[in-house]
Coordinates of C-alpha atoms in Angstrom, one line a residue:
X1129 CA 19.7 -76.5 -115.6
X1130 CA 21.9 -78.1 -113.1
X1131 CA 24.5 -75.4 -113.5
X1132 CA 21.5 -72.8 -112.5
X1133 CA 20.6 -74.7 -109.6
X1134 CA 24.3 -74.9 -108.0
X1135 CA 24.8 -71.2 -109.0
X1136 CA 21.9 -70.5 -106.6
X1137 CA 22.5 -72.5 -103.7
X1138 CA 26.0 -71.0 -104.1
X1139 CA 24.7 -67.7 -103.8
X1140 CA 21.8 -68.5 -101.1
X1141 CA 24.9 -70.2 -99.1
X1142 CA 27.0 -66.5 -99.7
X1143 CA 24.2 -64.9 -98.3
X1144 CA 23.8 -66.7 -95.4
X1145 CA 27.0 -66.4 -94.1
X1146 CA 26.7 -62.8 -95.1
X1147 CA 23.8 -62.4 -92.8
X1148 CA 25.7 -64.4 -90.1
X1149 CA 28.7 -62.2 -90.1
X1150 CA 26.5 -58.9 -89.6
X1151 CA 25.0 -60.2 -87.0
X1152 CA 28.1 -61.7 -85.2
X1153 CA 29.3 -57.8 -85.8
X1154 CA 26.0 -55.7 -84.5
X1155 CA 26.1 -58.3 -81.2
X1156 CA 30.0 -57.1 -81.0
X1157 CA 28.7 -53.5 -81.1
X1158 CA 26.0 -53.7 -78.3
X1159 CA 28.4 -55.6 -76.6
X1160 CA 31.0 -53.1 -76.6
X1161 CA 28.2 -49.9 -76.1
X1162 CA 27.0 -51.7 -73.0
X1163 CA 30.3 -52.0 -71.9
X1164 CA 31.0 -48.6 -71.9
X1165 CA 27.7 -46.9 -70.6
X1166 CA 28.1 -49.6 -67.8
X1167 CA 31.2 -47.6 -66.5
X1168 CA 30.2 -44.2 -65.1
X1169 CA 32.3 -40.9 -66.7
X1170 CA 34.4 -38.7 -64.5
X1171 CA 31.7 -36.2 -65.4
X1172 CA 29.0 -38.4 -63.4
X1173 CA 31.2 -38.4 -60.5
X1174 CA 31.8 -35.3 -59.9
X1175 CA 28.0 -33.8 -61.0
X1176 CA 27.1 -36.8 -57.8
X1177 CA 29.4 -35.0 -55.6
X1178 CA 28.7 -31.8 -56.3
X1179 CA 24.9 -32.8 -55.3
X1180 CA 26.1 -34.3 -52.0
X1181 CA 27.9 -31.2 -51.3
X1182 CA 25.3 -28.8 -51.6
X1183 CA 22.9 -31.6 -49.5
X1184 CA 25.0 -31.3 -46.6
X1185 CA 25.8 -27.6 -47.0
X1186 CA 22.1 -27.1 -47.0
X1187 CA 21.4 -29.7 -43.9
X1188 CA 24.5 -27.6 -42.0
X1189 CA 22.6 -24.2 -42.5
X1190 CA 19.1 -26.1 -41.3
X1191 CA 20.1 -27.1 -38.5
X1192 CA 22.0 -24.0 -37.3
X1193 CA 18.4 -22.3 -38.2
X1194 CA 16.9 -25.1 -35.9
X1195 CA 19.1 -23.9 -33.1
X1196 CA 18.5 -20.1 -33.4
X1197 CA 14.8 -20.9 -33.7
X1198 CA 14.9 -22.5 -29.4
X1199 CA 15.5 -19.2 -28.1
X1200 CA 12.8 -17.1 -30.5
X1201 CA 9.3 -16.4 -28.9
X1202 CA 6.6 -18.6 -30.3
X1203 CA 5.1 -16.9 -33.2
X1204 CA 1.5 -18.8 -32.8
X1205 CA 0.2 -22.4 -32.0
X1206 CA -2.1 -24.6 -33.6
X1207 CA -4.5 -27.5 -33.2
X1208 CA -3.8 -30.4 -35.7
X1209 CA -6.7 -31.9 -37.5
X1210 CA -4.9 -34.7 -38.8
X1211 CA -2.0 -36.8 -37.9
X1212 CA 1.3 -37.0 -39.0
X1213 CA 4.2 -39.4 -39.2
X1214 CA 7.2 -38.6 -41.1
X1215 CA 8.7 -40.5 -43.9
X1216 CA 11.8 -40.8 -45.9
X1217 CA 10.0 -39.5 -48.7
X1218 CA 9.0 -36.3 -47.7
X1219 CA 12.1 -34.4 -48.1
X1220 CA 12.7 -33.3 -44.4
X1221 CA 15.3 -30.7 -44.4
X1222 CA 17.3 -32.5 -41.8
X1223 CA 16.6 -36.3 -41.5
X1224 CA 15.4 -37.5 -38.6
X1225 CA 14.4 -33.9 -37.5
X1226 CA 10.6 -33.9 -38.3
X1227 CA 7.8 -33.8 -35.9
X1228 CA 5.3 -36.3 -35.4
X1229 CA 2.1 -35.4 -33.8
X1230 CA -1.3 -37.0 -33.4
X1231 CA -4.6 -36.0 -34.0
X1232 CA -6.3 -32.9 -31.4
X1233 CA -2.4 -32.7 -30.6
X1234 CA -1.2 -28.7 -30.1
X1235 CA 2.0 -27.5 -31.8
X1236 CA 3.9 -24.0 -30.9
X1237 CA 5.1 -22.5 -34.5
X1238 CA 8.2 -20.3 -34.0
X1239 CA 9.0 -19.8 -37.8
X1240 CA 9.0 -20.8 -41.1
X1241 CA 11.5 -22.4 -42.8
X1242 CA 10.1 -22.1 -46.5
X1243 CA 6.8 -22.9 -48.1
X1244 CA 7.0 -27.2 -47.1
X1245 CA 8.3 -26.5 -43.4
X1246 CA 7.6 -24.8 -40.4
X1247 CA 10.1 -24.4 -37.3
X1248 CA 8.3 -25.3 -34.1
X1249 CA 7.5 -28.2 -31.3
X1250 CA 5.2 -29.9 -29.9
X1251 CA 3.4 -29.2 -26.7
X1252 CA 5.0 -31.7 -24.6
X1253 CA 6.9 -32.1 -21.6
X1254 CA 10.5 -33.1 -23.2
X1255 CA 10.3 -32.4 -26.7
X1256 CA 12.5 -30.6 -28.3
X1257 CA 12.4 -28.1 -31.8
X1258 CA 11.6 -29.6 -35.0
X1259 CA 10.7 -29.7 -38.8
X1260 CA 6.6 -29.3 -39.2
X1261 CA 5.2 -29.9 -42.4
X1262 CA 3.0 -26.9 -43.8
X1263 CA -0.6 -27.1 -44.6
X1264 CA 1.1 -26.6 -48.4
X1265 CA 3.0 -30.1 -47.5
X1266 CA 0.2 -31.9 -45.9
X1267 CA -1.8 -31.4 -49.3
X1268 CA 0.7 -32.4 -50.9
X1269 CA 1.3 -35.9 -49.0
X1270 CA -2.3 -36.1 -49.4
X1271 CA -2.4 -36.1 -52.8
X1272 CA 0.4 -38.6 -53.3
X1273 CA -1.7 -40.8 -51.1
X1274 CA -4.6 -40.4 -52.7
X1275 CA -2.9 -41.3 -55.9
X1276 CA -1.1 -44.4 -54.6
X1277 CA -4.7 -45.9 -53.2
X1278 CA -6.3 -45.4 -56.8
X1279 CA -3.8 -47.5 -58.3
X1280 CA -3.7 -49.8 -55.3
X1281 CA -7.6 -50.5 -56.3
X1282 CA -6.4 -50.4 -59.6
X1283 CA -4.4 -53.6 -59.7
X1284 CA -5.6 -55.1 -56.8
X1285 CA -8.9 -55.3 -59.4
X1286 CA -7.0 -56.3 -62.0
X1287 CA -5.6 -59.1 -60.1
X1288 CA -8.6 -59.9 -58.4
X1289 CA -9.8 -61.6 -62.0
X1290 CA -7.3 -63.3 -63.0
X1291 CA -5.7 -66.5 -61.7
X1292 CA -2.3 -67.8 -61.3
X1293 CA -0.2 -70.8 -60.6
X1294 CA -0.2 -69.9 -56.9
X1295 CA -3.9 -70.5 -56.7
X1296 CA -7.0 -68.7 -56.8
X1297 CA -6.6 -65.2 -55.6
X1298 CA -10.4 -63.5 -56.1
X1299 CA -11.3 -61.6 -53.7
X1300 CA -7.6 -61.3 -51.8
X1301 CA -5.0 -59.2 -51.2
X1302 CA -1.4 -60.4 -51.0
X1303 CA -0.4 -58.8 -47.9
X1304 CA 1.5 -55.2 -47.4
X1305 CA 4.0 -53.9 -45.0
X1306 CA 2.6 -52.0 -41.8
X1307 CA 1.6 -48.7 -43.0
X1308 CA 2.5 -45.6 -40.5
X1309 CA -0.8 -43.7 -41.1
X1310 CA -3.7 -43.1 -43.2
X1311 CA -6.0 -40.7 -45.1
X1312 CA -9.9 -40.7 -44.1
X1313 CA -11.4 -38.3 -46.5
X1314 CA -14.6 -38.5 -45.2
X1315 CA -13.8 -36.8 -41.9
X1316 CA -16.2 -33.6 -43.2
X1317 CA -17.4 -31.2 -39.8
X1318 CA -18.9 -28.2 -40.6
X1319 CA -21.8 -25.9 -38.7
X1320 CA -25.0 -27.1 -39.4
X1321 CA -26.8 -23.8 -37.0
X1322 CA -24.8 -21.4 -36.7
X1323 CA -26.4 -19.8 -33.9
X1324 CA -26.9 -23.1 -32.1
X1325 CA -25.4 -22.9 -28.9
X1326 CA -26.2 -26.9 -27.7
X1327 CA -24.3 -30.2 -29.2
X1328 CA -26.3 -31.3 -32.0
X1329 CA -27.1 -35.0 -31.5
X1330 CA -26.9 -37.4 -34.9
X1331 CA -25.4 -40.2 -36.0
X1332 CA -22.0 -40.4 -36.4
X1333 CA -20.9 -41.6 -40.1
X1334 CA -19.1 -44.9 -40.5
X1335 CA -16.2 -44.6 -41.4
X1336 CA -15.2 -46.4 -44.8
X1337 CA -11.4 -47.2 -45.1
X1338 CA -10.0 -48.4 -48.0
X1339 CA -7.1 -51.4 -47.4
X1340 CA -3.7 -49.9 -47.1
X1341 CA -1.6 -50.5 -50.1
X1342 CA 1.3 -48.2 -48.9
X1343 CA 3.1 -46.6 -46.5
X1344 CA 1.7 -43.3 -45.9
X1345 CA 2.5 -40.2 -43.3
X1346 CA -0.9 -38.4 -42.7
X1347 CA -3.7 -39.9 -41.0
X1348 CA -6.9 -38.4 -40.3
X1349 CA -8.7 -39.0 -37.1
X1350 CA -11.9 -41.5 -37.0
X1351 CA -15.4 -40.1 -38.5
X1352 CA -16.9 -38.5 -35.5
X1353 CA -18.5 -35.8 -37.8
X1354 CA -22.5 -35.8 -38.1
X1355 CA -24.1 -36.9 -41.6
X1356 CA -23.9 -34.1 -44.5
X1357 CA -27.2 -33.1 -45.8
X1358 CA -27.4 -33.5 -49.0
X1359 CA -27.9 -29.4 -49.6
X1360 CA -25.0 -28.9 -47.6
X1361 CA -21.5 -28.0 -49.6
X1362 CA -18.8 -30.4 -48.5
X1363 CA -15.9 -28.9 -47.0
X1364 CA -12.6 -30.0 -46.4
X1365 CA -11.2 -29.9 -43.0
X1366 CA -8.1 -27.6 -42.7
X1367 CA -5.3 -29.6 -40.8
X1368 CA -4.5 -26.9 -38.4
X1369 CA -6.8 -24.6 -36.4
X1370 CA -4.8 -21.5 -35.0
X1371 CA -5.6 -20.9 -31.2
X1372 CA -4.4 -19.3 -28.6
X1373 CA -0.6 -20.2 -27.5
X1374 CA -1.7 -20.7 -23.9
X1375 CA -5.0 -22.9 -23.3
X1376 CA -7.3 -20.5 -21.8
X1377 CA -8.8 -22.1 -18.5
X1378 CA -12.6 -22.1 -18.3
X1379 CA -14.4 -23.3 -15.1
X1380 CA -17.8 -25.1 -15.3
X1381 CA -20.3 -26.2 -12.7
X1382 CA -21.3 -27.4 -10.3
X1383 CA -24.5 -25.5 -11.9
X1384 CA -25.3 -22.4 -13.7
X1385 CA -23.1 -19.5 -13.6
X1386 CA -24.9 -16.7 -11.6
X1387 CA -26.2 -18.0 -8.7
X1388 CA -24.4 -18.2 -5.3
X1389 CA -23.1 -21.9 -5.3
X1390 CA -21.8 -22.1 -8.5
X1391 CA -20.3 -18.9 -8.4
X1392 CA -18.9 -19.1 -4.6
X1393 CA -17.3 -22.6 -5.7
X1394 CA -15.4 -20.8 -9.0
X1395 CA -14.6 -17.8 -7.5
X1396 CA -13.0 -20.3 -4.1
X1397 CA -10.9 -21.7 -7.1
X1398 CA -9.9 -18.6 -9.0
X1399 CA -8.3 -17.1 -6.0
X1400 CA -6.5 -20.6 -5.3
X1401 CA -4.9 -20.2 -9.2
X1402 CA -4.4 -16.5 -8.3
X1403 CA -2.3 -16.7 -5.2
X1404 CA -0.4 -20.6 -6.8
X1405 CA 0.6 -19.1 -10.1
X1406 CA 1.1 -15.9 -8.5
X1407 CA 3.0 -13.7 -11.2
X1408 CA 2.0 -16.3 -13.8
X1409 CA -2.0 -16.4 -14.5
X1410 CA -3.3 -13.7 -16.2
X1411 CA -7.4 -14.0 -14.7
X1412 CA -10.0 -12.1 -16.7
X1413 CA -13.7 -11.5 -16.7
X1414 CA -15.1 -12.2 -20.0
X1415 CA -19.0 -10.6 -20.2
X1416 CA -19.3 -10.9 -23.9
X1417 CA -20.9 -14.6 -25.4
X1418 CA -17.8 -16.3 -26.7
X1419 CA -19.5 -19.1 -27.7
X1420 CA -20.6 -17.0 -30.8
X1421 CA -17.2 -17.3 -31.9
X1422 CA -17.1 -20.0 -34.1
X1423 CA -15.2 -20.6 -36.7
X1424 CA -17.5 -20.7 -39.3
X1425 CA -19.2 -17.6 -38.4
X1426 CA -15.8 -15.3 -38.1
X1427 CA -14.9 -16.8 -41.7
X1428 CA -18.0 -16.2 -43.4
X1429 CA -19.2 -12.5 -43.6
X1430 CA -22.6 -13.9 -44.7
X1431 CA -23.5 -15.3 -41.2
X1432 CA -22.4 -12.1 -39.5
X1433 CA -26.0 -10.5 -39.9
X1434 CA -28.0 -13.7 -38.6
X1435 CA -25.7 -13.4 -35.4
X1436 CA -26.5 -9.4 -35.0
X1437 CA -30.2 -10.1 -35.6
X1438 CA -30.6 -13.5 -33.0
X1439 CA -28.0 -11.8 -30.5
X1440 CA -29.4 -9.8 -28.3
X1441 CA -26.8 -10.2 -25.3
X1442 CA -23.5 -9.4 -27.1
X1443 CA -22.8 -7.9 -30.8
X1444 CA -20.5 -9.7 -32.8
X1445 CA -17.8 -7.0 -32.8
X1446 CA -17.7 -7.5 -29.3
X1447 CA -17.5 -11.4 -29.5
X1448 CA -14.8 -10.4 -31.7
X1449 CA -12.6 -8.6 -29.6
X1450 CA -12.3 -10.3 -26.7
X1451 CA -11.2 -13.0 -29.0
X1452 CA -8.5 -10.7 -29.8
X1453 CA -7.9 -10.2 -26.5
X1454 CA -7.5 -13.2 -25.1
X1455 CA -5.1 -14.4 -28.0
X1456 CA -3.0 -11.3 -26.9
X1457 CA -3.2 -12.5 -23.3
X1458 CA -1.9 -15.5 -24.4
X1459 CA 0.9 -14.4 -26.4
X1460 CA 3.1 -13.9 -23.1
X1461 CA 3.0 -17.6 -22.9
X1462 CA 1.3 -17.0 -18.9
X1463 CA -1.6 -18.5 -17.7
X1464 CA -4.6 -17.5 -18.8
X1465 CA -8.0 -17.8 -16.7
X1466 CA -11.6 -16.6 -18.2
X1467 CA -14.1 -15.4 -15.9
X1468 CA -16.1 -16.3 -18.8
X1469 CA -20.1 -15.1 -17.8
X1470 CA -21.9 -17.2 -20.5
X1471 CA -20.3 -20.6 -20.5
X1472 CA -22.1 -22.7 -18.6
X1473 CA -21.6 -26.3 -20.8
X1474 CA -18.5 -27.3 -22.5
X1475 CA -20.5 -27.8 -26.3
X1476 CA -20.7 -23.8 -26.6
X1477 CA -16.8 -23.8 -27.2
X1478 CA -16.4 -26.6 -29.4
X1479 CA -16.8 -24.9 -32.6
X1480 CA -14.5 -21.8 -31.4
X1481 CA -11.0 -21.7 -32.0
X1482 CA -10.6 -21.3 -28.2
X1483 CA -9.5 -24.7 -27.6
X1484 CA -9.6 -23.8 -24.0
X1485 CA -8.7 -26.4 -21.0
X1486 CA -12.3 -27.3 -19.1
X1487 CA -12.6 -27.6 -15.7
X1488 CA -15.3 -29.6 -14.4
X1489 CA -16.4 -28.6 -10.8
X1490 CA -18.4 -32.0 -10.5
X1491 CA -20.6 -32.5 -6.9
X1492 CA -21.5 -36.1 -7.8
X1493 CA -24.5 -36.6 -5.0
X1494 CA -27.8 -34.4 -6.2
X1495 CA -28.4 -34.4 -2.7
X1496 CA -25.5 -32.7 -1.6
X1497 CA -26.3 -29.8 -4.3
X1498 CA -29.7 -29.8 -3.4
X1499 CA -28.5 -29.0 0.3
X1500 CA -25.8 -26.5 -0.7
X1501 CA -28.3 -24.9 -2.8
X1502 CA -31.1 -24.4 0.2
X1503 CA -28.3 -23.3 2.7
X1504 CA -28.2 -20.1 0.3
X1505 CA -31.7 -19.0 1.7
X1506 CA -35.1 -18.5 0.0
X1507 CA -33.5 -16.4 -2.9
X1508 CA -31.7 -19.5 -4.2
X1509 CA -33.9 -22.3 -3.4
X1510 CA -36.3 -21.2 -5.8
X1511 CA -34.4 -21.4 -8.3
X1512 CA -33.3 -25.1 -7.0
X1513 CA -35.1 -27.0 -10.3
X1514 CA -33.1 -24.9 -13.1
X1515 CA -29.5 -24.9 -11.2
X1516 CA -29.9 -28.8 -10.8
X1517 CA -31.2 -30.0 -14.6
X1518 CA -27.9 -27.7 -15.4
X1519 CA -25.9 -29.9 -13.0
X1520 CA -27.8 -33.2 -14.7
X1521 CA -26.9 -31.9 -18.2
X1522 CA -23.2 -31.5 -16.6
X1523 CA -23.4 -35.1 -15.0
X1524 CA -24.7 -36.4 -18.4
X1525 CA -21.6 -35.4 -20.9
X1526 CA -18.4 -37.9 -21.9
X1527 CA -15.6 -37.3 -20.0
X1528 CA -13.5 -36.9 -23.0
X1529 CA -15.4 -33.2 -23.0
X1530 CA -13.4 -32.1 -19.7
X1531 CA -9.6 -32.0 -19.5
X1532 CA -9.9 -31.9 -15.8
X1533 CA -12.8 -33.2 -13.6
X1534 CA -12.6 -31.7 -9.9
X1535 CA -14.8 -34.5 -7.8
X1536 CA -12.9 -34.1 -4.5
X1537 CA -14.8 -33.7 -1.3
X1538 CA -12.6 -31.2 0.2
X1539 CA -11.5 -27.7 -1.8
X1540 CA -7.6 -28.8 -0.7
X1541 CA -7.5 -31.5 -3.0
X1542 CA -9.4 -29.9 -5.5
X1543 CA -7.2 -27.2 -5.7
X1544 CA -4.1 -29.5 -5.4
X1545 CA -5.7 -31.4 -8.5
X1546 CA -5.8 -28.5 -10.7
X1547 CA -2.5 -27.3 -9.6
X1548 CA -0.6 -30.6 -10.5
X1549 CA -2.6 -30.3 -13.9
X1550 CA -1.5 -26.5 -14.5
X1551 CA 2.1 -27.2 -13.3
X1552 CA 2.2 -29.8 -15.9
X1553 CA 1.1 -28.1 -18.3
X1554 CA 3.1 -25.2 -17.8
X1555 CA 6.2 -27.5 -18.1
X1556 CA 5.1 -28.9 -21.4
X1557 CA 5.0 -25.0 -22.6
X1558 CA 7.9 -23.7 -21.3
X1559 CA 11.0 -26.3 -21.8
X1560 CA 14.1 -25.9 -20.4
X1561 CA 16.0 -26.0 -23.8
X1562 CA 13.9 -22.5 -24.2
X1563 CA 14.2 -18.9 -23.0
X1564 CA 11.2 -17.2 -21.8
X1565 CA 10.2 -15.1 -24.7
X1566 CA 9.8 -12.2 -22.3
X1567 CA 11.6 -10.3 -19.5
X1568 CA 8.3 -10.8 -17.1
X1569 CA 8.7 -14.3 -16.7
X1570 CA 12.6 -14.1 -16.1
X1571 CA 11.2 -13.0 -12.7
X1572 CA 7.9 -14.5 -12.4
X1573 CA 9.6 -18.0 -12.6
X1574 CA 12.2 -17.5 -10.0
X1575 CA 9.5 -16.5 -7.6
X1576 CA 7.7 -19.3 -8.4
X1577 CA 10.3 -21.8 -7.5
X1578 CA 11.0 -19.7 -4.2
X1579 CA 7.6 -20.2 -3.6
X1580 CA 6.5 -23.4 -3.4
X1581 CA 4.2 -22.8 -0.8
X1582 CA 1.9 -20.0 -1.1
X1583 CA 0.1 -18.6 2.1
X1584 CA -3.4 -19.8 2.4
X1585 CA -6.0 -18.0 0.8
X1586 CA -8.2 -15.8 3.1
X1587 CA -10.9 -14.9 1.8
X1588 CA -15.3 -15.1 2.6
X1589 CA -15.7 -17.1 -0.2
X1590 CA -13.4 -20.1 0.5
X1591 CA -14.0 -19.9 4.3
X1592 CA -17.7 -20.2 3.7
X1593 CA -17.2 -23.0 1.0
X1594 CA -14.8 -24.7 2.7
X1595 CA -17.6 -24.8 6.2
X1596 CA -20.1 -25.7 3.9
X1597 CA -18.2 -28.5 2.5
X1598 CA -17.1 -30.1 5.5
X1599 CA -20.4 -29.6 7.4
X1600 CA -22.4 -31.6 4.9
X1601 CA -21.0 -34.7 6.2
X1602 CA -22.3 -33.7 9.8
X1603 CA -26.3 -33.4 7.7
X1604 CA -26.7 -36.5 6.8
X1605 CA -30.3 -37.7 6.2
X1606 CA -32.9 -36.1 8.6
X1607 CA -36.2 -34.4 8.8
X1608 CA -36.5 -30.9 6.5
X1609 CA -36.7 -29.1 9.8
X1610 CA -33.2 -30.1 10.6
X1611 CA -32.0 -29.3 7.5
X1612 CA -33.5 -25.8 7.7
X1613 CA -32.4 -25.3 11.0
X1614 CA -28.6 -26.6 9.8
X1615 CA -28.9 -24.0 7.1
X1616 CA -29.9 -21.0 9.1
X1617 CA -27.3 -21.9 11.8
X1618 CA -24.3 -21.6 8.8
X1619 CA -25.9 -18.7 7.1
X1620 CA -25.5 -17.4 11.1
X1621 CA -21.9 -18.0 11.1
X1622 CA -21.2 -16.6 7.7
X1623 CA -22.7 -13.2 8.6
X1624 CA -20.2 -13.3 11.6
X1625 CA -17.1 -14.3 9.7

């Protein structure tokens, strides 16, 4: 018995050292395996290089395709709906070459690189040609964002219930690095009336942002949209709206279009433009209702026979092509004025894809209006209640509706006003870095800059506006006699100029 027991702790002992010898020899096989995979092949290296080399062969051909792209004409421009700040994840062709570009912002598209990037700038004094991301690769950042909030919420819920050595963290966040931008999904706008010519009033919808958990490049402007029905199909807001390349400029006010102040006041203003951007403006009467243009009307073929059945003024084929034409006016990359009949309030246009730059012919004193308005004779003063609730509705909208307000007492500085605006704006559309993209304004420039003083403008309509404005001051409060007898002594001295 003895002899049995020694012969099996003998061979328990064998065993063990067996066991301890395998192991000592697997540990000095992973040891050497890790050893080798930790030094990279000669294969490695040169597959690495190889990708570097094509990275910078195909940065070298971007960015000689970025130069060639200054001189091209602008191929269209756009309105952005969202925002955009670029990232080192989003695979810019040439680093450091992408556009950024706030929300409302206009971009000129010369281009397109491939399905992720256009060529093109934005509409800014001293910027220069860039990377655009595509609507295709705006989706796409979208997405990723999307995804990267879920599982934000995802484990900031899981962490949210349990506890930790660091203390109680319910109900926290541990803090994240400033994000560039944002993603507000429920920015939804959409027509409600499609024939409704007047801004709808409702309330706006909050605006529900989740926290930011990471760095992001799109944001989406804040929820000025009205509340959805809930009949109503939700529809997501395209991030660009194609317009024309040059803003068209629409004047508005003092009062309704059609009747001798308001109309005397415009026309003053529009042969100011005409003889300052002489050989660059482009000023056309529009008759048709433009305001019928909106974008979810042209889109949708189903809304096409509501419009021919409520319009009675214009059809909408006609609507339709003086949208044409004024997008082909703006092609040349001149100036463009509408002599538009129908727009009398800055909401008709905001659900066109006009995008046009208002100007605001603002009398701020009823009084004054009410005077200029009985000066016109019996004709227009009895139409005096309907001109002035247009000027009240006028009086009555944001400022953030008008890109220029003209408020000045004297036509001068109103027309020196809008002509520092234009000549701005013309600078931000035609940098120096770029060739006019035709042979017209080769010569229509040069003229410009020759002349920098343009000869006054003589005509009856600014003479009599200008009398009128200056002799207002001379009014002042009196009796109604005295005012009739002021009126009829500078409708006198009109009929002799």
């Amino acid at each position: 018995r003895e002899e049995k027991l020694y012969s099996r702790a003998a061979f328990a002992l064998e065993k063990a050292n067996g066991m301890n010898t395998l192991e000592k020899t697997h540990r000095g096989l992973l040891g050497s395996a890790d050893s080798y995979t930790s030094r990279p092949s000669d294969s490695d290296i040169s597959l690495e290089e190889d990708r570097e080399a094509l990275r910078k062969e195909a940065e070298r051909q971007a960015l000689a395709q970025l130069e060639k792209a200054k001189t091209k004409p602008v191929a269209f421009a756009v309105r952005t709906n969202v925002g955009y700040n670029p990232t080192q994840n989003d695979d810019v062709p040439v680093q450091g070459m992408a556009i950024s570009f706030e929300t409302k912002d206009f971009l000129h598209i010369k281009e397109k690189y491939n399905n992720d990037w256009w060529i093109g700038r934005l509409v800014k004094e001293g910027c220069e040609v860039g990377f655009i991301p595509s609507p295709v690769k705006l989706e796409n950042i979208r997405l990723q964002q999307e995804q990267k909030m879920r599982q934000g919420r995802l484990s900031s819920k899981s962490g949210g219930n349990s506890s930790s050595s660091l203390g109680d963290v319910t109900g926290t966040r541990r803090p994240t690095p400033p994000a560039t931008g944002y993603a507000d999904l429920s920015n939804l706008a959409f027509d409600v009336d499609a024939i409704d010519l007047d801004a709808e009033e409702s309330d706006s919808q909050t605006n529900h942002r989740s926290p930011k958990t990471s760095v992001s490049s799109v944001t989406t402007p804040p929820s000025n949209a009205k509340r959805i029905p809930f009949f109503k199909k939700q529809e997501n807001v395209p991030p660009y709206d194609v317009v024309p390349s040059m803003r068209p400029i629409i004047l508005v006010g003092p009062s309704l279009k059609g009747y001798e102040v308001t109309d005397m006041m415009q026309k003053a203003l529009f042969d100011f433009l005409k003889h300052k951007f002489d050989g660059r403006i482009s000023i056309t009467r529009v008759t048709a209702d433009i305001s019928l243009a909106k974008r979810s009307v042209l889109n949708n073929p189903s809304k096409h026979t509501i419009i021919e059945r409520s319009s009675t003024r214009s059809s909408l084929a006609e609507v339709q092509s003086e949208i044409e034409r004024i997008f082909e006016l703006a092609r040349t990359l001149q100036l463009v004025a509408l002599d538009a009949d129908t727009i009398n309030h800055p909401a008709q246009l905001a659900k066109t894809s006009m995008a046009p730059i208002i100007v605001y012919i603002k009398i701020a004193s009823p009084k004054v209006l009410q005077r200029l308005i009985k000066s016109r004779g019996k004709s227009q003063a009895k139409h005096l209640n309907v001109q002035m609730v247009a000027s009240d509705k006028l009086a009555q909208c944001p400022p953030e509706l008008f890109d220029i307000i003209l408020d000045e007492n004297q036509l001068e500085d109103a027309c020196e006003h809008l002509a520092e605006y234009l000549e701005a704006y013309w600078k931000a559309t035609h940098p120096a870095s770029c060739n006019p993209p035709n042979p017209l304004l080769n010569r229509t420039m040069a003229t410009a800059a020759l002349a920098a003083s343009p000869a006054p403008v003589s005509n009856l309509q600014v003479q009599v506006l200008t009398s009128l404005r200056r002799n207002l001051d001379f009014w002042g409060p009196s009796d109604d006699d005295d005012s009739k007898g002021a009126a009829k002594q500078q409708t006198e001295a009109e009929d002799t100029v």
